[in-house]
Each structure stands twice: as structure tokens, then as C-alpha cells.
Amino acid sequence: MGLDALSPVAPAQVQCLLLPCGRIKRSRFFDLAERLQQVGTVRLGDISPNGRPHRTMFSPLAFPTGLIVYNMLVSVPPASHLPLVPFELYREPLVIIGIAEGGSFAHGDRGKGQSASNGDTNGASEQGTTDENELFGNLMECILEMKEQYPSALVHQVFLFDYDTSDPLPASLVPVPSPEHSKTTTMKTLMCDLTSLLLAEMTSYAKSLQALPNIETPKPLQNEQLSNDYYTNSISQPDGPSRPESRISSTPGSRSSSPAPEADRSLHRTSIPTRLASGRPSSAEGSRSTSQSNGTRTPPVTFEEMDGLPAKPDLSTDQEKAGRLSKDRVPVHGFGSGSFGERARNKARGRIGVVIGSMYLLAGRWPDAVKELVDSATIARANSDHVWHAKALDYILVCLLMYAWSGMDFEIPQICYPIREKSISASSKSSKLTPSSAMLDPPSLKTANAANRLVSLQNLCQLLPDLVNNILHLYVRAATFTADQVPQIVFSESTIRFSKLLATIQASHGLLDDHGLQSVVLNIHERQAYDSAPTHYASFLTKSEIATVLFRALPSSTSEKTLDVIDRLRILAGIASVLSMLGYHRKKAFISKELASVLLPALVQSRKDSAAELGVHPAASLSSFDLNGAGMGLEDVFGRYSSSEHGSQGFLASVCEVYGVVLSTSPDSGRVRLNQDSPQVDTMSGRLEILYTAEAVEARALKHATLRSFGNQALKLDVLRASINICEALSDFRGVLRFSSDLLRTAGSGIVPASDTTDGSPSLSIEDQGRLSQNVARTVGAARQLGLDHVEAEYWDEFLVRGIKTLNSKHDKALALHDKTHLAIAAELSNEKERSPFIYNPFVTKPVSPAEALLIAHEEASFGVTVQNLYDFDLEIEWIKLDSSDILMETVVRGVVIGPYRTQEIQLLGTPKASGPLTIIGCTAKIRGCRERGFPIFQTPWKVKQDGKIKLLGLAAANSERIRPVSAISDPTRGQRGPALKGPIASKLIVKVIEPQPNLLLKGISLPQFAVMLLDGETKNIKITLQNASSMVSADLLLPTFTDSTLKTLQSALNNKDLSPSELYEAEFSLYRRKAFKWRRQAEEAELLIAPNGETTLEIEVMGKRGLTHGTIQIDYGHLGIPRADVRDEFYTRQLIIPITITVNSSVSLIRNDFLPFTGDFAWHNQQRQQLSNGSAHSTPPDRRSRAISRASTRTENRFQSLLERLGLGSHGNDHCLFLLDFHNSWPNPLSISVQVHESLSKPSSPCDPWKRAYSVHEVIQSGHTSRLVLLLRRIFLPNPYAPVPSLNLVNKRQYVVGASKISPEAERASRELFWYREEVLKHIRASWEEDNTGRRGDIPLRTLQLTPSMVQALKLEDVAISLHLTGFETSLSESPTPAVDQTARSSFSTTTDAFLTLHITIHNRLPTPIYPLLRLQPSVRHQANPTIALDLAKKFAFNGLLQQALPLLKAGESRELELGCAFLCSGEFEVAAMVEEVSVWKAAKDEGESVRGEVGLLEGGLMDGSGERRIWAAREPCVVVVRDEDGGEGIW
């Protein structure tokens, strides 16, 4: 949370302290704090200036492009830092924000601040109502308590999150709507308002600083001068000075004009002005507070003064006395430019200017800050004020970095360049910071009027080493020659900040680019790859030179007494961070080890103090614990992280890794990978699986062996002991278990010892080993008492299992064998594929019984497992079991105790559950205090042979993958890797297991005497109950196959070469699609399994078909134990044959059928009726509309009434034909038949039942009678009715069937057309019969349906559809309205004489190819027998246009509409016929060289489109027009 406290631009960060108010969860508080941190950067141009005229010193209007960076803190700054204010003003929180939830106060919850005084009130609470006081009283108490505890802060507010109401809130309460009700600028606006208030308050604070006569340099404080009650003393003293009134009230006159001096200036900060509270007597105003009596100290002024900074012990008493000169004392002699008094006043003016400049820096007004700091640095340098001179240069550098980060051009002030002085040169040489051989001349680095930002950044990078050297030199010089010695924390943190900046530039090859600036300012680290170093890279500092500068931050032995624990930890952590950036991991580990040595005593003491407060023993005290296992470790010290990667475990593990400690690889430690080439695994199950495989253990053992040869063993053990102690002090159970396990692992030999050697003993004493073992058990027990059941250690020996062997085995009898190639046939039989019954069936062969000595599946076997314990304490194994691969094996778990340092053999029992090669890969064991894990088998002794030659130094020696150096003359094609070290080899125990063949018996069948009588088309289910007589194995391979008496007849028909393709298709359809037997598999029978001694019932469906007299049900069964696709060798089956006798009688059969045309007027009338009901019908005269409806309503007795009323509506089409079916009942009893017709197959109404919306026709047929059913069938259009007839025989592998008989192409074309239209009709219709008395039912076979060319003409839709429609002629020039045209039917119209009409002709091409059409219109007089008179229309019909015209190319599926103006000159009845003739045949472009050969090619290439002849299509219905005179009379010609 927050930015980097040791950032190079930390002086430009405004510290904002976030405090929880009210009842709010910890996780919720951090989420809201992160929401604030996201808007922590505020642009000055977005801030509204404060309206008060006397608060404009830091107005944002002066520099709108400036930025204010907030650092959101969730913990109080160290007390030792706050006395440094205002020397380093950025250390003090200037803004205090309380975070509260809007929903937590609805019930009057009391939160933080209940201990505040009841007499404290404010203006908001006095003006509020009683309800508001009850609702927000606790928040106001929080605000009061924040103002009392943090009086030096400038802004105190409470952000009420998720407060979505618009009710006004009391003062200092800021409503923050929820994210759902917030805009993108809501949080930015709140931060801008907060910043505006902060800038206004900074004006008053700056003016009070300017009124001071002087600001002293902060003095070091001793540790004993720092009190833990630093903050509370400033509140509890009733007579102590209160916070400034200006920070509570907005009245400007409430500030006093002079500060209050303190008694001991070495102990307290006297540079901050203190004021008396508004409630003080008037006589005390303006007076200075007197020092207290000896032995007491002045109460601190601010919240930050709780802890002070200790002074260095090497300061003399005279220096301390000289540093306590009064600020207000003004000498009365020596006035003048060179007098002592004038020099002191100039020095004070320069110091105040430095502080004012730092305030401008915090306010984002960098130009004003640079100007103020340059002037102040010049004054400080002229008066030899080295400390403030260095601080001014430090602030100027921060301003330049902020300029660079914001993308602005800047100019480096001349004050930043080093001056050629003898003393400075001498000190520069002694500082060991020499980036260049000589000082660069300032004029050469001057960037006045810099052309661009890049030049400014380059000049800043060149100047930076000398500038850093100058700043640090000034600090050292001040401590050497003057009494102004800065505290060690100031010098150390400044050095770390500068080193971090230098390391960032060095990592970017001497460039200060945008990525580096983001890392410096906002702590955003982005990886950036540089292909090659820039040319100026060599001119920058090297890593060793930066490390030399960095190590100057280490406090000396005398300075450590002036630092408290927090400061020492901050310094050491900062140094370690920079060393990590430089890649100096060993130096980082050294510093981290020192950090741990400082941290451990403090943690132990803190734990003792906490235990004393709780009244318990220190060993029983626990820190706050997250029962979910995510809230342990140094969360408050190292940030909001608790995982092993970022928390305390990650920090300690990084130290141990550098020292060469053999660390454990835990599955909950994050991402795990086996090697560099393997992918990362993130899931817990995946990590467990990959961590304990044989390959992973082998690689890990080799790596651990390399680590054991690296480093010093004693140092490794010391580091691990320190890590355990730190985790115990933190009550980090996981850390204690992890490093205890790592200590045992590191002390172990890590080898696979032979049985006659003692090389495997650990390097720890017996007492230490026992103590660690007990510590692991005790820690796990304590964690389980807190509900943490999964907190366990990682076992420390990878080679627990040393061998596994079988103790005994049993043999079973030989079984029948099948080849693996037969599984494909079994799959076809099981899935009921269209497989020919005449193909060879391998399952009818007699079984063969070979004998082989193997383990039997489902039979218990004994295994001997050899385990080892190389440590000198008893190893308690809670349970252990065998691990197998390839097939499943059930093992019996057992517990055992292994004695100290021995190898012991135990017996385990296992039962293989399937057949095949059984591979024992190891054991899975649960050791007491350790997590469950797998152990591979390591039977062969193994030990790494140490190389006597030293080839690698440093951390590279810890890498198990040795890289051999390659010289310049070496062959570049050869590998650079040295000989790989050989790791331990895991062994496996492979045993082949064969399963016993099951024995199935027919327990029962639903047929009496194995006979059944059926009607033609009737189906009956036969239930066959099978029982598995085997008690050891189940039957998971069950293959029912069937044979019947019709196969011979069909076989002879298929062998007949004289059959036409259509007849051959019918025979194949009866063979493959209308099977006599079918296995009705249920959903749960997808993988049928018959358990041992179990039984199952198979449901076989038998269908009655002509010629069926008997059949056979053959069941092949066996046991595979694995998926069929995994079978590689052979398997075993047995057979069970069940004969069935079948008698089939005739029922209902289709004897005749016919197709007749049907008018489309019914569909048109239905559409008109629907439009009339919807109010959108055409303006048809009421008398004609009623007549049309009455004609349709007179057929109430027609059984097609309901169907006719639906024609043309919804999914029902307009074009239908009549379908006549004659059914004959041959059964002695009456049978009810039902015929279903599907309107459309393209859009099924229900995916489960496509016949759900089909209409049905029912009829009862008496015995021996024939009944005709009349159906309406939607006309059909087939794009290619001349496609070849397909073949259903999968054995032939032929896509089409060509007849053997030589027939003409015209006959073949007609035969194919009849075939495809017949198949399409059979898709739209189905029929069934039912006997009402007995409930027997069956399907009526409709394959006897026959079509003729005339039926096809009535059934099919035209290739080119022509429709005619007549409308009135509309024109804007006509004075009178055009007479209306009445439509009486789909193609019938009524109009008057001499009316201008428009005839619309629509042509639709349904063909898949384009055509060149020629339209011909033939008007004639209706009902005229003489064609000459009928076509003589010169005096009866007038038209405007051509009756015959050629049209452009009409594409496939395209429709085109034409219009013809016309008028009828006399009354009567006329009709207009239309036809379309193909002008020329369209031919598609073919590829060059392509030719059409063979019979199929000939049919498709020439004859299928009519042998290249032009085609003619006529309109199905002519347009009939009834013309009457205007007076209403009708004439007949």
C-alpha cells in the first residue's frame, strides 16, 4: 500500500494517513485505500483555487501543469522521523483521512473515537438535528479524536464510502458514492477538493514559518530519549500546548505571531510554531511558554512527536550547548553586512527559504520551488550552512526529476554544478565516487535554453554522479567542521535514495527514460529489453561504484545508538533493495542477515510485552491469525503481503537461497515447473502431481546435491535457525514448519546410501534432530487447535522408499483370445452402425485358452516395501499405500514406526482392479506433522562425485546446469554445456495383470417358449435377463448381434446384377434401415457393466416384417478393464446364443396412391380474413368480402375445414397438392390408422420431436375393407432431382450406384426424378395403425408408394414461377381518383371499363443456375371456344408496352417484377396467360482441360438439363379479370 518510502522523489510526495473509522473489515479497508491510491496523482489545473484571498500563496493557477503526488499510508510514521520536520517536511502526514462505510452507520454502530471527551463539540454537531447526531455522532467523534491526536496535520476529513444518498452531511464528512453510482471523475473530483483545502492550509503554515526568526537543524536523539508514549503525552497533558487553531478553524487571525520556545531544544523540535488554544485566557496570548522544571520535558506539540530521533553519542557537551541557542535572541551589537548578526539572519533566511521551497515542491509548483531553492542554496553556500545547502540541492534534484517525469523541458540551475575548489577536489577523491577522471567543466554541462527534453535528461544523467557526491560531501563536511550534524537516518536515507536513482539509470544503460521515471516516481516497474548498450553507457557509474556509494548509508557503530529498531530496519531494507536492483545477491543476503539479527530481538521483546499485557506466557501468545491461512507473517513491516512469495517466508527464503540452503518446494508456494522447458502449473492438484513425480524428484535431488556442495554448512544452519526463531516470534506456523523441514533437509546427506555404508548420517547432533522433530509436531498441533488443519511441513527425505517387490502371486486358467483389430468390429456392433451382416464376424470363433502365470485382477496380492530413516529419531508414518499407474489398484493403508537410522521392510496389500501391465511407481505416505506426498522408488545407491577443480565462483556454482566457457577459437556449432551430472534413477515394479473372463447365464426371457407373433410393422420389446456367475470380475464388453431369416432373400437380391439403382436402394434400405432386431440401449447403458454376481436386463426390439420366420440373438461379452481405445494387444470374450421363433401376419398396407393439383384460393382467403381481423385488409367492397367468406363457411361438414383455414398462415405455404392414399386392412379385426403430414422439414418446431406440429388424419378401417384418405401436401421443389441414386452398402465404399442395364438417358433422367421426389415425399409423411381392443400398434410401411410423371407434375413446384397481379394505375396528373381494382381470388380481379390499370408480372427463378428469359403475355377473352375470336382484342383490350420482351439474365434464386399498363374497353371476362421461354442456355465456365466422361458425367453434363434444349415455363394460374360497366352491369362476350 502506498509508494516507496525510500523513493528518490520521496520529498515530492504528500503523506496522507488513512485511518479506519467505525466498524469496517480489514480487507474492506485495504480495498478502499487502494481505490484512493489509484487517484493519488492530482493535476493542479484540475483544482479549483480557494476563495479566501489570504490563502493564495500555493494557488494552483500559478502552474496548472504541475502535479501533486499523494502517498497513502495505512500506518503511523515512525516517531523518530517526525522531529525532523520542517527540515524534511515530507515525513509528516499533512492529510488525515478517515475511511468509513456508509452502510455501517445505519444502525448506530459506534466506531473509533468513543474515548473522546464528551465536552468536545464543533460547529457541525451544534447545528445538526437530533437524528443527525445519532447517525453521525460517532463519525464526528472520530474527527475530533483525529484532530486531537494529529494536531500538526493540515486537513482532517472522513470519507464516507458507498454513501449514495443526497442528504447533506456535517462538516469534514465527505460522501463517496459506490462504484456503481460513481462517474469516471468522481474520485478525482474528491481528491481535487481535498487538495484545494490542503493548499489553502499550507499558506497559513508557510506564513507561520516565515515569521520565525530561525529554524534549527534537527539534532540526533539517543534511544533512551525516545518514548513509546510520545504521541499520548502530547494529548494527556492538560496544560500542554494544543494544536494550532488555524488547523481547526478557518479564521486567519487565530494564529499567533511568534512561536513558543521550549526548554530543551535538543530533545524537542522548536522550529514549528506553537499556538495557544482559543480557549486560553487572553492574558496568555502572545506570550511564550516557559520551560518546565528539571526532570520533566515539554509535552510534544504534534501527533508525530511521540517518538524522537536519538542523538549521536559522540557529540560533545559543548556542541549540545552551542546548539541550544535561542531562536528569538537577537544580538544588539555587530550590525552590518559582515557582522555575526547579519550572517545569522541570512542563514535563517536561507533555511526558511529551503523549507518554503520544499512546500512548493509538495504543492506541485516546481518553478517556484526551484527559484526558492536556488536562492536559498546560494545563501546557504555563502554562509557555509552545509546541511541546508545539501538539502536545497537535494530538493532541486527532486524538482528536476519531477520535471522529467511530467514530460517537460527543464534547465539545470548553475548552483547544481560543482565548483572547482581545492577542498572539494580533495574530498571528492576521498569519497571514492569518481565517475570520470576529472571534474567536468560547468559551462560544458550547462543546459540553459535546452532545445528539448532529451538533451535535458542527458545532461542531468551526466551531472548526477557529481551532484550526488557534492550533496553527501556537504553532509559529511557539516559534521566535521560545524556543530550542525544531521541525524544518521537523514544521511542514510538520502544515500539510499540517491543510490536507487543511480541504480535505475544504470539498469537502463545510462539513460533516464520514461520507464525509469515511472519506477522512480510511482514505483511502477516495467521490464524493458535493450538490444545493445548506448554509446554513452561507459561514461556512467558501474555497479561497484554505485555499491560503494550505497554502503555509505550503513550506520557506524557509534551511530547505531542514535537509531531505534524501525530506523535500522528501514536502512538495512533499503540497502538490500538497491543491492537487489544491482544484482549483488550475496551482498543483499549479508545485509538481510544483519536485518534479521536486528529484527529478532525486537520481535521477541514485542511478544513478551504483548504476553505481559494479556497475562499469558510468551510461548502461548499469538499474533493476529487469518484462519483461512492467508494472513500470517510480516504484514505490517513488509507491506500488505502474506504469501510465501512476498511475505516473511519469501524474505527469509531469499536469504537462505543465497547461502545455499536446500529449500523445500511446497505445492502452496506458487507456480511450479519441472524444468525450464516445461510449462508452469498453477492449480493445487497440478502442483501436487508434478512435484512428486519421479522426474521431479530426480531433478530436485540433483539440484540439492549441487547446493550441498556450495557454501558453508555452518552458515546454512545458522541462517535456518535464525529463520525459525523469527517465524516463532511472529507465530508464523507455516514458516516454522517450512524452515524446520529445510534445516533437517540441509543437514541431511541427500544421498541414496548403500546397505553397508554410514554416509547418510546428518550433520546435526542427535539432540538437535529430536528437538526439530518435536518442534514440527508441536507446531502442527498448535495450528490444528486454531482450526488450521492444512498447515503441515514438507518431508525432508526424498528417498523414503528404497524398494518394492511382490511376495506372492496367483495364477488363473487360460482365457479365450481375440486380436486387437477386432475392437473396430465390436465398436460397430455396439454402436449399431450400418454394418453388413454378411461380413465375417470374428466373435463366432471358438475361444482359445492359453496358460500364463500372471496376477489376477480383483485378487489381493502382497508386496514388500523397503523404507529408510536416515535420522536419529523415530519416524512415525501415519499411513502408507502403494502408487500404481496404467491401471487402478486398490491398496490397504497401514501405519508404521521406523526406528532411528535404519532400513526396514514392511508388508502392504494391494488388489488390482483391471487387467494390463501394472506399474508400481512408489508409495504415497503421510508422515506425522508432514503433508501427504508421493515417494518414488530409489533402489540403486547414488551419490554425486565432487569435482576437485574449481570451475565456477559465486552464485553460479550453485547452478546444477554447469555452463562451460567457450573460447574464441572453439567450434560455435558445438554445445557450450559441460558434462551433465547424473542424478538418482527411479525404478519401477512392472507386473502384468490379467482379468478373469466373466460367465454370463440366461436367467430369464419375456417370451414364452422363445416364440413371438407379430403383425406387419408391429414392434415388441423382448427383455432378456443376464446374470454374471463370476464373483471376481465384471463384464464391461457386451456386444449383441442378430441374424434373421430375411437375410438370405436380401442377399440374393443384392447379388442380382439386373436390378435398377432404385430397386437396389430399396433392398439395401430394408437391410440396413428396417432391421428385424434392435438393441434398445438406455441412457444409463452407455457403458454397460455387469458387476460380479450381478445381473442386468437387455431390451431387444423385434419388428415384424414380411418374410421373417425366425432369428438369433448372439451376445458376445468379455472384460477389458480399460477404454477400448487403450487396448494394445489382445482381449477375451465368450458367447451366449438365444434362438427366437417369429410369426408375422399382415395388417394394413398401402395399395394405391395419387397426387392431384389443388387451388391456392383457400390460402388467399385465409390471408384476407386475417388481414380483415387485424384491420389491415384491402378496400374490398363489403358485399364481395362477405360472399367470399360465406363460400368458405358453407363447408362446415368438410373434415379438412380446420386444415383449410390454416393454409397460407404462419408456416403453412400457399402451394399445396392433394395426396390420395388407399389403405387395405388384412387383419380380422378393425384397425385405426393415423397418417401424419409434416408441413416443412427445414424448420422443425421441436428438436426432440420434429413431428410435433404435423397435422394428422385418422380413419378406422374394417376388416377386409379399403379406405381412401385425402391429404394436403405442400408442393416440393428439388434443386437437383437428377442426382445419382446413392448406395447404403458401406462395404462397397461406393458413393453412387449405376445400373447394369443399358437404358436411354431420358429414361434414366425420369427414373431419377421419380426416385428423389418419392424420397422427399416419404420424409414428409408417416403412417401408423392401432388395434383399439388390444392396444397393439405398429407402423405402416409406405415404401410401396409409387410415383408417375403426372404425379410429379402435380407435386413439384415450377422451376420458374410466374405470378400476375392487377392494380389500379396511379398518377399525379389525374383529376379524379383512379377506380379501385377488387381482388376476388389469388389470380382473379374485378374492375370497371375504361380504367387505367397496371399488370404486375413477377418471375422467380428457383433453379440453381441463371437463365436468359423471354416473357410472353397472352391476353384473351374467357370462355371462348374459337381461338380467333378469343385473341381478337384490338377493340376490347388496350395496353402500353410489349407483350413479348427479352429480359436480362435472371440469377439463381432471383425474383424480378415487370409492369404493363393496360385498360379494358368493354365489359366481360378476360384472362391473361404468361410464359417464360429460355432464349439461350447458360453454361458455366469450366476449367481448361476438363472433360465429362462416363455415364454419370454424361447425365450430369448434358441430359440433366434437357440435352441443351431451351426450356419453356408457363404460369400455373392465368390472371382472370371480370370487367363491368361503371353502372355496375356485367357483360359477357
PDB file of N, CA, C and O in Angstrom, residues 1456-1485:
ATOM      1  N   ARG A1456     -37.872 -11.068 -60.218  1.00  0.00           N
ATOM      2  CA  ARG A1456     -37.926  -9.817 -60.982  1.00  0.00           C
ATOM      3  C   ARG A1456     -39.383  -9.507 -61.275  1.00  0.00           C
ATOM      4  O   ARG A1456     -40.172 -10.397 -61.630  1.00  0.00           O
ATOM      5  N   GLU A1457     -39.739  -8.250 -61.127  1.00  0.00           N
ATOM      6  CA  GLU A1457     -41.129  -7.809 -61.320  1.00  0.00           C
ATOM      7  C   GLU A1457     -41.184  -6.844 -62.494  1.00  0.00           C
ATOM      8  O   GLU A1457     -40.375  -5.900 -62.575  1.00  0.00           O
ATOM      9  N   LEU A1458     -42.144  -7.073 -63.383  1.00  0.00           N
ATOM     10  CA  LEU A1458     -42.374  -6.219 -64.545  1.00  0.00           C
ATOM     11  C   LEU A1458     -43.769  -5.631 -64.460  1.00  0.00           C
ATOM     12  O   LEU A1458     -44.671  -6.203 -63.836  1.00  0.00           O
ATOM     13  N   GLU A1459     -43.962  -4.504 -65.104  1.00  0.00           N
ATOM     14  CA  GLU A1459     -45.250  -3.814 -65.114  1.00  0.00           C
ATOM     15  C   GLU A1459     -45.664  -3.528 -66.556  1.00  0.00           C
ATOM     16  O   GLU A1459     -44.826  -3.184 -67.403  1.00  0.00           O
ATOM     17  N   LEU A1460     -46.970  -3.629 -66.776  1.00  0.00           N
ATOM     18  CA  LEU A1460     -47.562  -3.355 -68.102  1.00  0.00           C
ATOM     19  C   LEU A1460     -48.846  -2.565 -67.896  1.00  0.00           C
ATOM     20  O   LEU A1460     -49.769  -3.015 -67.202  1.00  0.00           O
ATOM     21  N   GLY A1461     -48.882  -1.375 -68.436  1.00  0.00           N
ATOM     22  CA  GLY A1461     -50.093  -0.573 -68.364  1.00  0.00           C
ATOM     23  C   GLY A1461     -51.159  -1.065 -69.328  1.00  0.00           C
ATOM     24  O   GLY A1461     -50.866  -1.353 -70.499  1.00  0.00           O
ATOM     25  N   CYS A1462     -52.395  -1.133 -68.875  1.00  0.00           N
ATOM     26  CA  CYS A1462     -53.468  -1.676 -69.719  1.00  0.00           C
ATOM     27  C   CYS A1462     -54.807  -1.065 -69.314  1.00  0.00           C
ATOM     28  O   CYS A1462     -54.921  -0.425 -68.254  1.00  0.00           O
ATOM     29  N   ALA A1463     -55.800  -1.313 -70.160  1.00  0.00           N
ATOM     30  CA  ALA A1463     -57.171  -0.860 -69.897  1.00  0.00           C
ATOM     31  C   ALA A1463     -58.123  -1.747 -70.685  1.00  0.00           C
ATOM     32  O   ALA A1463     -57.821  -2.171 -71.818  1.00  0.00           O
ATOM     33  N   PHE A1464     -59.241  -2.061 -70.064  1.00  0.00           N
ATOM     34  CA  PHE A1464     -60.270  -2.872 -70.703  1.00  0.00           C
ATOM     35  C   PHE A1464     -61.365  -1.929 -71.218  1.00  0.00           C
ATOM     36  O   PHE A1464     -61.911  -1.115 -70.445  1.00  0.00           O
ATOM     37  N   LEU A1465     -61.675  -2.044 -72.529  1.00  0.00           N
ATOM     38  CA  LEU A1465     -62.575  -1.087 -73.180  1.00  0.00           C
ATOM     39  C   LEU A1465     -64.030  -1.516 -73.149  1.00  0.00           C
ATOM     40  O   LEU A1465     -64.921  -0.738 -73.515  1.00  0.00           O
ATOM     41  N   CYS A1466     -64.306  -2.738 -72.747  1.00  0.00           N
ATOM     42  CA  CYS A1466     -65.675  -3.210 -72.670  1.00  0.00           C
ATOM     43  C   CYS A1466     -65.794  -4.189 -71.518  1.00  0.00           C
ATOM     44  O   CYS A1466     -64.787  -4.689 -71.008  1.00  0.00           O
ATOM     45  N   SER A1467     -66.998  -4.424 -71.119  1.00  0.00           N
ATOM     46  CA  SER A1467     -67.215  -5.334 -70.001  1.00  0.00           C
ATOM     47  C   SER A1467     -67.138  -6.776 -70.475  1.00  0.00           C
ATOM     48  O   SER A1467     -67.254  -7.062 -71.665  1.00  0.00           O
ATOM     49  N   GLY A1468     -66.922  -7.697 -69.509  1.00  0.00           N
ATOM     50  CA  GLY A1468     -66.807  -9.110 -69.811  1.00  0.00           C
ATOM     51  C   GLY A1468     -65.752  -9.761 -68.921  1.00  0.00           C
ATOM     52  O   GLY A1468     -65.269  -9.158 -67.937  1.00  0.00           O
ATOM     53  N   GLU A1469     -65.404 -10.986 -69.257  1.00  0.00           N
ATOM     54  CA  GLU A1469     -64.403 -11.712 -68.506  1.00  0.00           C
ATOM     55  C   GLU A1469     -63.204 -11.985 -69.414  1.00  0.00           C
ATOM     56  O   GLU A1469     -63.357 -12.500 -70.527  1.00  0.00           O
ATOM     57  N   PHE A1470     -62.040 -11.624 -68.906  1.00  0.00           N
ATOM     58  CA  PHE A1470     -60.800 -11.779 -69.646  1.00  0.00           C
ATOM     59  C   PHE A1470     -59.816 -12.576 -68.796  1.00  0.00           C
ATOM     60  O   PHE A1470     -59.939 -12.634 -67.562  1.00  0.00           O
ATOM     61  N   GLU A1471     -58.852 -13.131 -69.460  1.00  0.00           N
ATOM     62  CA  GLU A1471     -57.754 -13.787 -68.757  1.00  0.00           C
ATOM     63  C   GLU A1471     -56.460 -13.508 -69.506  1.00  0.00           C
ATOM     64  O   GLU A1471     -56.449 -13.388 -70.739  1.00  0.00           O
ATOM     65  N   VAL A1472     -55.408 -13.380 -68.708  1.00  0.00           N
ATOM     66  CA  VAL A1472     -54.078 -13.071 -69.242  1.00  0.00           C
ATOM     67  C   VAL A1472     -53.162 -14.220 -68.854  1.00  0.00           C
ATOM     68  O   VAL A1472     -52.945 -14.482 -67.649  1.00  0.00           O
ATOM     69  N   ALA A1473     -52.669 -14.949 -69.824  1.00  0.00           N
ATOM     70  CA  ALA A1473     -51.714 -16.038 -69.586  1.00  0.00           C
ATOM     71  C   ALA A1473     -50.294 -15.517 -69.814  1.00  0.00           C
ATOM     72  O   ALA A1473     -50.088 -14.535 -70.542  1.00  0.00           O
ATOM     73  N   ALA A1474     -49.335 -16.185 -69.176  1.00  0.00           N
ATOM     74  CA  ALA A1474     -47.925 -15.764 -69.280  1.00  0.00           C
ATOM     75  C   ALA A1474     -47.058 -17.001 -69.352  1.00  0.00           C
ATOM     76  O   ALA A1474     -47.372 -18.044 -68.766  1.00  0.00           O
ATOM     77  N   MET A1475     -45.979 -16.873 -70.103  1.00  0.00           N
ATOM     78  CA  MET A1475     -44.987 -17.934 -70.173  1.00  0.00           C
ATOM     79  C   MET A1475     -43.613 -17.305 -70.338  1.00  0.00           C
ATOM     80  O   MET A1475     -43.485 -16.169 -70.796  1.00  0.00           O
ATOM     81  N   VAL A1476     -42.616 -18.076 -69.903  1.00  0.00           N
ATOM     82  CA  VAL A1476     -41.215 -17.640 -69.990  1.00  0.00           C
ATOM     83  C   VAL A1476     -40.482 -18.682 -70.795  1.00  0.00           C
ATOM     84  O   VAL A1476     -40.557 -19.886 -70.502  1.00  0.00           O
ATOM     85  N   GLU A1477     -39.793 -18.221 -71.827  1.00  0.00           N
ATOM     86  CA  GLU A1477     -39.007 -19.103 -72.672  1.00  0.00           C
ATOM     87  C   GLU A1477     -37.533 -18.750 -72.512  1.00  0.00           C
ATOM     88  O   GLU A1477     -37.179 -17.559 -72.407  1.00  0.00           O
ATOM     89  N   GLU A1478     -36.736 -19.781 -72.474  1.00  0.00           N
ATOM     90  CA  GLU A1478     -35.293 -19.588 -72.326  1.00  0.00           C
ATOM     91  C   GLU A1478     -34.710 -19.209 -73.684  1.00  0.00           C
ATOM     92  O   GLU A1478     -34.803 -19.973 -74.655  1.00  0.00           O
ATOM     93  N   VAL A1479     -34.119 -18.018 -73.740  1.00  0.00           N
ATOM     94  CA  VAL A1479     -33.577 -17.526 -75.001  1.00  0.00           C
ATOM     95  C   VAL A1479     -32.355 -18.324 -75.396  1.00  0.00           C
ATOM     96  O   VAL A1479     -32.224 -18.800 -76.523  1.00  0.00           O
ATOM     97  N   SER A1480     -31.443 -18.493 -74.463  1.00  0.00           N
ATOM     98  CA  SER A1480     -30.222 -19.269 -74.710  1.00  0.00           C
ATOM     99  C   SER A1480     -29.874 -20.014 -73.435  1.00  0.00           C
ATOM    100  O   SER A1480     -30.232 -19.592 -72.330  1.00  0.00           O
ATOM    101  N   VAL A1481     -29.168 -21.118 -73.619  1.00  0.00           N
ATOM    102  CA  VAL A1481     -28.811 -21.956 -72.475  1.00  0.00           C
ATOM    103  C   VAL A1481     -27.574 -21.369 -71.817  1.00  0.00           C
ATOM    104  O   VAL A1481     -26.560 -21.079 -72.492  1.00  0.00           O
ATOM    105  N   TRP A1482     -27.639 -21.165 -70.494  1.00  0.00           N
ATOM    106  CA  TRP A1482     -26.490 -20.627 -69.724  1.00  0.00           C
ATOM    107  C   TRP A1482     -25.521 -21.763 -69.427  1.00  0.00           C
ATOM    108  O   TRP A1482     -25.914 -22.835 -68.956  1.00  0.00           O
ATOM    109  N   LYS A1483     -24.276 -21.544 -69.727  1.00  0.00           N
ATOM    110  CA  LYS A1483     -23.244 -22.537 -69.486  1.00  0.00           C
ATOM    111  C   LYS A1483     -22.193 -21.932 -68.571  1.00  0.00           C
ATOM    112  O   LYS A1483     -21.679 -20.843 -68.852  1.00  0.00           O
ATOM    113  N   ALA A1484     -21.887 -22.670 -67.492  1.00  0.00           N
ATOM    114  CA  ALA A1484     -20.865 -22.200 -66.548  1.00  0.00           C
ATOM    115  C   ALA A1484     -19.491 -22.398 -67.147  1.00  0.00           C
ATOM    116  O   ALA A1484     -19.234 -23.350 -67.892  1.00  0.00           O
ATOM    117  N   ALA A1485     -18.577 -21.494 -66.764  1.00  0.00           N
ATOM    118  CA  ALA A1485     -17.196 -21.598 -67.245  1.00  0.00           C
ATOM    119  C   ALA A1485     -16.511 -22.771 -66.575  1.00  0.00           C
ATOM    120  O   ALA A1485     -16.529 -22.915 -65.356  1.00  0.00           O
TER     121      ALA A1485
END
